[in-house]
Coordinates of C-alpha atoms in Angstrom, one line a residue:
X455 CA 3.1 -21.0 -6.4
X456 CA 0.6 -20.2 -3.5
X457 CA 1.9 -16.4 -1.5
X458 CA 2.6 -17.6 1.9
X459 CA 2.4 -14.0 3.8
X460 CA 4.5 -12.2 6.3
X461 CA 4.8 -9.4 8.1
X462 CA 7.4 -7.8 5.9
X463 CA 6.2 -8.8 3.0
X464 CA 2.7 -7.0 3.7
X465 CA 4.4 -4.0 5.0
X466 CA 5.8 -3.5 1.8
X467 CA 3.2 -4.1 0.0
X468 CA 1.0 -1.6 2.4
X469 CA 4.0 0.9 1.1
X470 CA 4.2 0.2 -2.7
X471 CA 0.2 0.2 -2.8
X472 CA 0.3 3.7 -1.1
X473 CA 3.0 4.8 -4.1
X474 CA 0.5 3.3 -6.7
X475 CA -2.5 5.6 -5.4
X476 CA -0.7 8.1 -5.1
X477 CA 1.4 9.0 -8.2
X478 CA -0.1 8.9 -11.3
X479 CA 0.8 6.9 -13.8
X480 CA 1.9 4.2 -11.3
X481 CA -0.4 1.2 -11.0
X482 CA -1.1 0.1 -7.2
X483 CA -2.0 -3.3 -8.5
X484 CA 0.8 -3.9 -11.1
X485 CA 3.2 -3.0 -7.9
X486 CA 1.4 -5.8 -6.1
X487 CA 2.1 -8.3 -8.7
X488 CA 5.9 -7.5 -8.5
X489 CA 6.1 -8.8 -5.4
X490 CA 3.3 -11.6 -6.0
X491 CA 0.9 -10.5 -3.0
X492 CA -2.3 -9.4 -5.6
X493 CA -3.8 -12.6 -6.2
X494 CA -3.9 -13.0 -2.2
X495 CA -5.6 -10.0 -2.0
X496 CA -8.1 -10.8 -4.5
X497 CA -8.4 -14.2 -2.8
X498 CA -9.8 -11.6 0.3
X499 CA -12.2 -9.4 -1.6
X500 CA -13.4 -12.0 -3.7
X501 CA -14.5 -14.0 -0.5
X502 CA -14.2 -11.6 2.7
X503 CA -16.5 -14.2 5.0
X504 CA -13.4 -16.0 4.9
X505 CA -11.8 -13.6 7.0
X506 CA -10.1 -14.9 10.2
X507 CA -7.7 -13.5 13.2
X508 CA -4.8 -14.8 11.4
X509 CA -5.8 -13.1 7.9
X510 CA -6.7 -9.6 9.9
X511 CA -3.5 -9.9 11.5
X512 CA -1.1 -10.0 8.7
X513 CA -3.4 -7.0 7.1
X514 CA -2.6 -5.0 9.9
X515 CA 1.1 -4.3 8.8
X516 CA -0.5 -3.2 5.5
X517 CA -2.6 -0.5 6.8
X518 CA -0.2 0.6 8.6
X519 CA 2.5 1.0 6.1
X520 CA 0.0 2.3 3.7
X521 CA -1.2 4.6 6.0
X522 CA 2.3 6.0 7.1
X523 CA 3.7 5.9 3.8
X524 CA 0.7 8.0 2.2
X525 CA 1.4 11.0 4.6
X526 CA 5.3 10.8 3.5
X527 CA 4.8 10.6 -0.2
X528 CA 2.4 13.2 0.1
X529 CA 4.8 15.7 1.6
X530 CA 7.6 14.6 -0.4
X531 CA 5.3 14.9 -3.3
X532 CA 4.4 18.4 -2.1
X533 CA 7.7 19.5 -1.3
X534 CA 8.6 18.5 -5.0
X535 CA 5.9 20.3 -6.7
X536 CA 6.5 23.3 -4.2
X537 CA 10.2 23.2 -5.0
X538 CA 10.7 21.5 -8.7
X539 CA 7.3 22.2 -10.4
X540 CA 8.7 21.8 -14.0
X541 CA 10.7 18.3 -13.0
X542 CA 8.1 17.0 -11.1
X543 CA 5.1 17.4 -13.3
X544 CA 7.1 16.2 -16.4
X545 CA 8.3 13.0 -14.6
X546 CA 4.4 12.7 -13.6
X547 CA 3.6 13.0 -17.2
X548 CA 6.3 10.4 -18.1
X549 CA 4.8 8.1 -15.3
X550 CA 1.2 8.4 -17.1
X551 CA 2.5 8.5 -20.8
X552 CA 4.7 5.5 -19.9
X553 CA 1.6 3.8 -18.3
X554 CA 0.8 3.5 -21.8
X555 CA 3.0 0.2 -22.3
X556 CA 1.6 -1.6 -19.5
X557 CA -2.2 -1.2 -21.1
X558 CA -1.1 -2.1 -24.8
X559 CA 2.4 -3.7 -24.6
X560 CA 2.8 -5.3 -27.6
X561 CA 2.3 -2.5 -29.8
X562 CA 5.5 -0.2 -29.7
X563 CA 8.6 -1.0 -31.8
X564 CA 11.9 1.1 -32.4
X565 CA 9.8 3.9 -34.7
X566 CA 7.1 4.6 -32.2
X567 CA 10.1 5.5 -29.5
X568 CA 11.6 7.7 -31.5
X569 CA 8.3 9.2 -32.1
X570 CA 7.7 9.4 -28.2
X571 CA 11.1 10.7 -27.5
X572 CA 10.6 13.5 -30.2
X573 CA 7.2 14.2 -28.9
X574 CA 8.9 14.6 -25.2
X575 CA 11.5 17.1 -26.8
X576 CA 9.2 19.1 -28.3
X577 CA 7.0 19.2 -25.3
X578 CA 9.6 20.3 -22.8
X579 CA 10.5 22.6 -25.4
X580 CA 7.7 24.1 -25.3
X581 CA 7.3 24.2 -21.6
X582 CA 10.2 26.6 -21.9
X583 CA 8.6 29.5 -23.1

């Protein structure tokens, strides 16, 4: 199937692009294949003499959203780190450890999560002290 874009369509993926540059451990891209808009955009940088009015035009939304959606997530993401250091920086380490799947997926069984959820226990244990 061929994405047919739209104005809603891009302005969420202007906002779920600004989420995956912006947290670690989240990948921009793999949040653009969710929603199936990635190819189209590499249907755009692979070949940007084909630009046109109409192409420009449903980009705009995009920028826009990303744009306005960085400076949130930013101050939520500040606010949380200013407020919740400890929380926030382990559920930014689970983001990047969990990352992990995406890049080798078919390599983790039953044993290696119970090795990960052991390591985590130990780790916030030791972020105690």
């Amino acid at each position: 199937t061929t994405f047919t874009p739209n104005i809603l369509t891009m302005f969420l993926a202007g906002v779920l692009y600004s989420i995956g540059k912006l947290v670690p451990g989240i990948s921009g891209a793999a949040l653009l294949m969710l929603i199936g808009v990635y190819e189209y955009f590499l249907q755009i940088i692979a070949n940007p003499l084909s630009l046109n009015l109409s192409i420009i035009l449903y980009l705009i939304p995009f920028f826009i959203a990303f744009i306005i959606s960085s400076i949130f997530i930013l101050k939520i993401i500040n606010y949380l780190l200013i407020r919740h250091f400890r929380l926030t920086y382990s559920a930014i380490i689970g983001f990047v450890i969990s990352s992990i799947l995406f890049i080798y997926p078919n390599i983790f069984n039953f044993q290696s999560l119970i090795i990960a959820i052991c390591a985590f226990l130990i780790s916030y244990y030791l972020s105690k002290k």
